[in-house]
PDB file of N, CA and C in Angstrom:
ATOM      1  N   UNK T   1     169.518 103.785 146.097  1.00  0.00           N
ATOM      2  CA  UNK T   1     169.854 105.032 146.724  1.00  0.00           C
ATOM      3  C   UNK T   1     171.370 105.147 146.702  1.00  0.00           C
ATOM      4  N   UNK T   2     172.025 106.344 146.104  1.00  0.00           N
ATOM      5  CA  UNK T   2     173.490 106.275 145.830  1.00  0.00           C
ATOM      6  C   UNK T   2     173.590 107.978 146.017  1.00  0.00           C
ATOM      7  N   UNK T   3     174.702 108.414 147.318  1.00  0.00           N
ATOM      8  CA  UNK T   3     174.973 109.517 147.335  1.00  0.00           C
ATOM      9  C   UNK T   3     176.435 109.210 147.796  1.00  0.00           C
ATOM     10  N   UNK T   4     177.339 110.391 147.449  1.00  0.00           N
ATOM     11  CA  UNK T   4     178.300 110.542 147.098  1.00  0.00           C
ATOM     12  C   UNK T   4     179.100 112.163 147.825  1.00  0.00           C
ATOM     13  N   UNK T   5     179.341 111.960 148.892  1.00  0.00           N
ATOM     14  CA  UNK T   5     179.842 113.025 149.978  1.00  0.00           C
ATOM     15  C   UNK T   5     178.830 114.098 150.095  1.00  0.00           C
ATOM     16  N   UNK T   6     177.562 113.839 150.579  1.00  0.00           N
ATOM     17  CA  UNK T   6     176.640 114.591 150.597  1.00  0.00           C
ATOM     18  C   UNK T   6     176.230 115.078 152.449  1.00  0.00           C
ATOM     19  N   UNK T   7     175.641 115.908 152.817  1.00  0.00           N
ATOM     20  CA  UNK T   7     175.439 116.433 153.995  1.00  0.00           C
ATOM     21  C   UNK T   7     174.155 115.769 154.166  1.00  0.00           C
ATOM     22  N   UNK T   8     174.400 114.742 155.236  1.00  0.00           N
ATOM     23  CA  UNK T   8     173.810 113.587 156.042  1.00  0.00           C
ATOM     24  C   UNK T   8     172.230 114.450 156.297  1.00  0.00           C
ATOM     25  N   UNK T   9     172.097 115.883 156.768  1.00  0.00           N
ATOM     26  CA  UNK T   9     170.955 116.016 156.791  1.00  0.00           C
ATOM     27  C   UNK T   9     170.262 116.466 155.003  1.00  0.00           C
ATOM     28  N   UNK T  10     170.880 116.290 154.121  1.00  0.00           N
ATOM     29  CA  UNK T  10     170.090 116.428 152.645  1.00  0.00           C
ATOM     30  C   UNK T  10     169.637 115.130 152.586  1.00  0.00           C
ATOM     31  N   UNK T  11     170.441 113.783 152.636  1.00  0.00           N
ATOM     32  CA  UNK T  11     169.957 112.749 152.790  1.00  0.00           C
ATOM     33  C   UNK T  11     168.959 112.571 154.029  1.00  0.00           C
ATOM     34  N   UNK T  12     168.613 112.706 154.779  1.00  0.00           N
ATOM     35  CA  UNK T  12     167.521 112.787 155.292  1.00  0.00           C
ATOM     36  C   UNK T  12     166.335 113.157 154.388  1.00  0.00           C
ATOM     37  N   UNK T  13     166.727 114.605 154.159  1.00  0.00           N
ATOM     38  CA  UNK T  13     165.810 115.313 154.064  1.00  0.00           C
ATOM     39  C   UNK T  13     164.812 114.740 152.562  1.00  0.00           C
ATOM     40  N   UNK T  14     165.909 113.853 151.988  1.00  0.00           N
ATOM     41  CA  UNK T  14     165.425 113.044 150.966  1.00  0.00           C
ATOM     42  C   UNK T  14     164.237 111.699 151.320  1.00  0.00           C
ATOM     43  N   UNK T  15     165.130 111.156 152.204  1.00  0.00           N
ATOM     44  CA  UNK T  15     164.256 110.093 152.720  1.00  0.00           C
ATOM     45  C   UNK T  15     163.014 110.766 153.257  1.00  0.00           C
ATOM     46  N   UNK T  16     162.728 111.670 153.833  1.00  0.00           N
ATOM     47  CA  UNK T  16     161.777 111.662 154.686  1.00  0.00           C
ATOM     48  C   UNK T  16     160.600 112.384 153.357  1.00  0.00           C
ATOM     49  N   UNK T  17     161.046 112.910 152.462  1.00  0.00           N
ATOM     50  CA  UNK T  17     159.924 113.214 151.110  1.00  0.00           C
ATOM     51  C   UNK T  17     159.623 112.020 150.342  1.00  0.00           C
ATOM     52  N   UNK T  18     160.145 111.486 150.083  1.00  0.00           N
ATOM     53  CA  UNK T  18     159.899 109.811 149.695  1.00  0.00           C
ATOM     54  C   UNK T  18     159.082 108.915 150.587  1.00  0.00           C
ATOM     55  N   UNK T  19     159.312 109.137 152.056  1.00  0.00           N
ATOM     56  CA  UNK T  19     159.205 107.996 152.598  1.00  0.00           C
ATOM     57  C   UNK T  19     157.294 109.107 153.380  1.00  0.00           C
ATOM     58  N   UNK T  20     157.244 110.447 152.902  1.00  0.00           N
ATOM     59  CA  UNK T  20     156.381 110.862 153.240  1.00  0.00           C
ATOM     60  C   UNK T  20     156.082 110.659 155.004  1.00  0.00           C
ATOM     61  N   UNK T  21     157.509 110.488 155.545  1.00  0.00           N
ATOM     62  CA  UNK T  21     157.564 110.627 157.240  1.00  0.00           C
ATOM     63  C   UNK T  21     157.854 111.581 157.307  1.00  0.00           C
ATOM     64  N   UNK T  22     157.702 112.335 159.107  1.00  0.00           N
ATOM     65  CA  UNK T  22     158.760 113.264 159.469  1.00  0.00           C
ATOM     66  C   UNK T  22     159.919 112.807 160.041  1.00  0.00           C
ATOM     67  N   UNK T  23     161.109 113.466 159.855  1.00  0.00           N
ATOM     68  CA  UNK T  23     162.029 113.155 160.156  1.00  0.00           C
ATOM     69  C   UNK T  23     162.584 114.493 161.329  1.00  0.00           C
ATOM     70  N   UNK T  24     163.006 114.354 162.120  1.00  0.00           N
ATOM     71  CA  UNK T  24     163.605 115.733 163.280  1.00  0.00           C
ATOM     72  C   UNK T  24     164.947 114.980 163.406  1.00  0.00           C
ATOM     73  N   UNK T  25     166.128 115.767 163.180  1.00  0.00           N
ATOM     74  CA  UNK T  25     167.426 115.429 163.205  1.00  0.00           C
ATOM     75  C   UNK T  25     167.795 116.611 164.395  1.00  0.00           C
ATOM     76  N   UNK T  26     168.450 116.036 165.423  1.00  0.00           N
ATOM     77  CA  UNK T  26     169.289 117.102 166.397  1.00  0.00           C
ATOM     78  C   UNK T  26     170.343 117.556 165.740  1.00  0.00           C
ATOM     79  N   UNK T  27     170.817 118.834 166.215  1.00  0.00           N
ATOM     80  CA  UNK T  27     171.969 119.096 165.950  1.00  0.00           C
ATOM     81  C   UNK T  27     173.530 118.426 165.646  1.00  0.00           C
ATOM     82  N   UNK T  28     173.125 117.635 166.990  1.00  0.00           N
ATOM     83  CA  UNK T  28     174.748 116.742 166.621  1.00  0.00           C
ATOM     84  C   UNK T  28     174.717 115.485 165.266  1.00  0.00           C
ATOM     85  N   UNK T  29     173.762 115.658 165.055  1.00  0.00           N
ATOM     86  CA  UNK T  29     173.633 114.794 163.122  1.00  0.00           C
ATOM     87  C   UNK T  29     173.933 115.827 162.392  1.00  0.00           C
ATOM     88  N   UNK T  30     175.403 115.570 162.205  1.00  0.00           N
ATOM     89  CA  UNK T  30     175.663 116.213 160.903  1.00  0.00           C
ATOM     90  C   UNK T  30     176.537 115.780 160.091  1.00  0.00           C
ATOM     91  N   UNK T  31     177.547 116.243 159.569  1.00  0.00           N
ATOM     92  CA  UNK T  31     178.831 115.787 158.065  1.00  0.00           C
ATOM     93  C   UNK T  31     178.209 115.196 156.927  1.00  0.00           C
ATOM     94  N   UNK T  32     178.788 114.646 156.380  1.00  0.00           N
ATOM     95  CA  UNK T  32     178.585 114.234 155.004  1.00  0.00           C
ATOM     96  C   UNK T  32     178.988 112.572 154.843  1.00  0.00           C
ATOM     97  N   UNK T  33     177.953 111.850 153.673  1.00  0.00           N
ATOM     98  CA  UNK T  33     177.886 110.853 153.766  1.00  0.00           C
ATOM     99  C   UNK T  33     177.853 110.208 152.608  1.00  0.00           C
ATOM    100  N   UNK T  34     178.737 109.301 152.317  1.00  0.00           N
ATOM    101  CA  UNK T  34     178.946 108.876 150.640  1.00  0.00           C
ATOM    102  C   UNK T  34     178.640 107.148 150.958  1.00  0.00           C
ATOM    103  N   UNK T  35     176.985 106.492 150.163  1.00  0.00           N
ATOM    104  CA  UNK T  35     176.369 105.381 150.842  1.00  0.00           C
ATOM    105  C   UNK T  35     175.855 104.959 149.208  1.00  0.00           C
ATOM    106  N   UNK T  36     176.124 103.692 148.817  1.00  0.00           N
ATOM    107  CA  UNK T  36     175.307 102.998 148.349  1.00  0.00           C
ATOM    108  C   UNK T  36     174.341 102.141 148.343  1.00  0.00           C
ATOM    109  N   UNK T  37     172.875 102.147 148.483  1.00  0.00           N
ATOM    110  CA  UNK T  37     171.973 101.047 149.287  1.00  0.00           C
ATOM    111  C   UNK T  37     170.932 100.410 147.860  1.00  0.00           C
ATOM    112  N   UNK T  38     171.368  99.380 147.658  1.00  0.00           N
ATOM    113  CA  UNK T  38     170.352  98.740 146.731  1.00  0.00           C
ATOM    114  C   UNK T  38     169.474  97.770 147.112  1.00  0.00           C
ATOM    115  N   UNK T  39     168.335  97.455 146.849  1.00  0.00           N
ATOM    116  CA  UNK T  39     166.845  97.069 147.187  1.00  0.00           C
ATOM    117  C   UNK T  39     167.111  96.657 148.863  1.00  0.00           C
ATOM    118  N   UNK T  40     167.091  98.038 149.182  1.00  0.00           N
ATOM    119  CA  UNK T  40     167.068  98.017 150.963  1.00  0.00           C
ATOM    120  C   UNK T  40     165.876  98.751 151.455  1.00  0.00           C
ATOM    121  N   UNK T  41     164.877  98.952 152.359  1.00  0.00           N
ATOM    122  CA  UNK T  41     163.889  98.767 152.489  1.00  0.00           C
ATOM    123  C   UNK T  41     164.590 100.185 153.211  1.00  0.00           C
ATOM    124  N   UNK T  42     162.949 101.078 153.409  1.00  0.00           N
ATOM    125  CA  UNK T  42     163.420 102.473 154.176  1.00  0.00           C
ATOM    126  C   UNK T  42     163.978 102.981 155.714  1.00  0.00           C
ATOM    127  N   UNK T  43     163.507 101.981 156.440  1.00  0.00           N
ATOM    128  CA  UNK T  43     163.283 101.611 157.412  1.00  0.00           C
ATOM    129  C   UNK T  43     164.863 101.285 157.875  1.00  0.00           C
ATOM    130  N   UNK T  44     165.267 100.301 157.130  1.00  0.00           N
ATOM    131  CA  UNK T  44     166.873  99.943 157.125  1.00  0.00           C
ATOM    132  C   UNK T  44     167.491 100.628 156.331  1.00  0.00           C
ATOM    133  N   UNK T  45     167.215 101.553 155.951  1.00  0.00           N
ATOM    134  CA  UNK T  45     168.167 102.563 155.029  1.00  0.00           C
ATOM    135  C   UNK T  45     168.510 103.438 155.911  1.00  0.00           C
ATOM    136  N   UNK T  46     167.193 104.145 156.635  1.00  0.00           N
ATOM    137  CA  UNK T  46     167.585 104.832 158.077  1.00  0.00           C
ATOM    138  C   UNK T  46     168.259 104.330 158.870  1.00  0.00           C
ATOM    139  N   UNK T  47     168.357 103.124 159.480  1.00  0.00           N
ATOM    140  CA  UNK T  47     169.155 102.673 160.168  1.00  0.00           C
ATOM    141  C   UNK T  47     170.739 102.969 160.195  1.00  0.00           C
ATOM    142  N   UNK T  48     170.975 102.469 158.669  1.00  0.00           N
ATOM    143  CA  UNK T  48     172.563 101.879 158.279  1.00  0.00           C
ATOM    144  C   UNK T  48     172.975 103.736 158.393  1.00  0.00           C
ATOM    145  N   UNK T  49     172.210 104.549 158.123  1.00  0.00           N
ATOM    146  CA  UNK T  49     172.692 105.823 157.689  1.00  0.00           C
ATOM    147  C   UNK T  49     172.596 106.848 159.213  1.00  0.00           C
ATOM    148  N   UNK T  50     172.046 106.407 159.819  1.00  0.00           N
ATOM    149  CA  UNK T  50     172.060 106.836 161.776  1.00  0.00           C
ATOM    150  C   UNK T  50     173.190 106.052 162.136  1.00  0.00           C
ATOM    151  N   UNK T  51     173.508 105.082 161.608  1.00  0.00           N
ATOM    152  CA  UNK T  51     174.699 104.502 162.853  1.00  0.00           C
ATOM    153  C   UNK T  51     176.205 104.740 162.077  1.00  0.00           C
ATOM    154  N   UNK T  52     176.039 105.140 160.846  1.00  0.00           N
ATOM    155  CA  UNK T  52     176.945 105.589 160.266  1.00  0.00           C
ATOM    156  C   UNK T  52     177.644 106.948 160.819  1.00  0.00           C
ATOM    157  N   UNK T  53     176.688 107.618 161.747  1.00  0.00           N
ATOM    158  CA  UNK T  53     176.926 108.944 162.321  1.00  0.00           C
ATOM    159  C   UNK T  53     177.239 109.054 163.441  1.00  0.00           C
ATOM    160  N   UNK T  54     177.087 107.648 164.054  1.00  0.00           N
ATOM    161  CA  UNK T  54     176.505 106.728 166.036  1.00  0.00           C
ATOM    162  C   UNK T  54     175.438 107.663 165.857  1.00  0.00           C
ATOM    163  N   UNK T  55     174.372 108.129 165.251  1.00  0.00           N
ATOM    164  CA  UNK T  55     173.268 108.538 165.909  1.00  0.00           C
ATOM    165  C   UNK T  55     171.953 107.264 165.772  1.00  0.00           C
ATOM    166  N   UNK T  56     171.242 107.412 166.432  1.00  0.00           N
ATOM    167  CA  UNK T  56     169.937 106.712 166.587  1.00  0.00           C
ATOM    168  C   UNK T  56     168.671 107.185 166.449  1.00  0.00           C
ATOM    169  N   UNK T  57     167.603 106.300 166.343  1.00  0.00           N
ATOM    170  CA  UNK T  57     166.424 106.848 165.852  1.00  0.00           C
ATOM    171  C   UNK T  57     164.737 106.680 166.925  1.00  0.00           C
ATOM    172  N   UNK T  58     164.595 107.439 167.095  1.00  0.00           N
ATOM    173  CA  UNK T  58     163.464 107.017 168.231  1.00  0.00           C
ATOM    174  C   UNK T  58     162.182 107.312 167.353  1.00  0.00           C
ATOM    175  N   UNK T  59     161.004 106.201 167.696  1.00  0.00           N
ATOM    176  CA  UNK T  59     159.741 106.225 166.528  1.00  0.00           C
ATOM    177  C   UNK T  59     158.623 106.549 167.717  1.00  0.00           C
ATOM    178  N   UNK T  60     157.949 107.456 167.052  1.00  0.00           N
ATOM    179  CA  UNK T  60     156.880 108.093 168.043  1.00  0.00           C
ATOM    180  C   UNK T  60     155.359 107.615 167.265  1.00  0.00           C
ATOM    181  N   UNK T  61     154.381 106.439 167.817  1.00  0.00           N
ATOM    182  CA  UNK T  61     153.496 106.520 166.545  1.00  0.00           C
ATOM    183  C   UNK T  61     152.143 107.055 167.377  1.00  0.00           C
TER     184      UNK T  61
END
């Protein structure tokens, strides 16, 4: 996964078609985000890319 000053919610919006989750981002997730992640699992891809923003992730199952 390699993006390059992109708007943090497109990357989402990527992960969450791939990863076939929903994803709900609040408002205050936003700017742009230039991340390289190689054989990193989805789960921790979300992670590194929420705290990159200080935002966090709450899992509802």
């Amino acid at each position: 996964m390699e993006f390059q000053d992109v708007e943090i919610r497109s990357v989402l919006d990527i992960l969450a078609q791939f990863t076939e989750m929903n994803i709900v981002a609040s408002d205050s997730v936003a700017g742009n985000i230039t991340l390289r992640l190689i054989n990193v699992p989805w789960d921790q891809a979300l992670d590194i890319i929420l705290k990159s923003k200080k935002s966090r992730q709450a899992r509802k199952w």
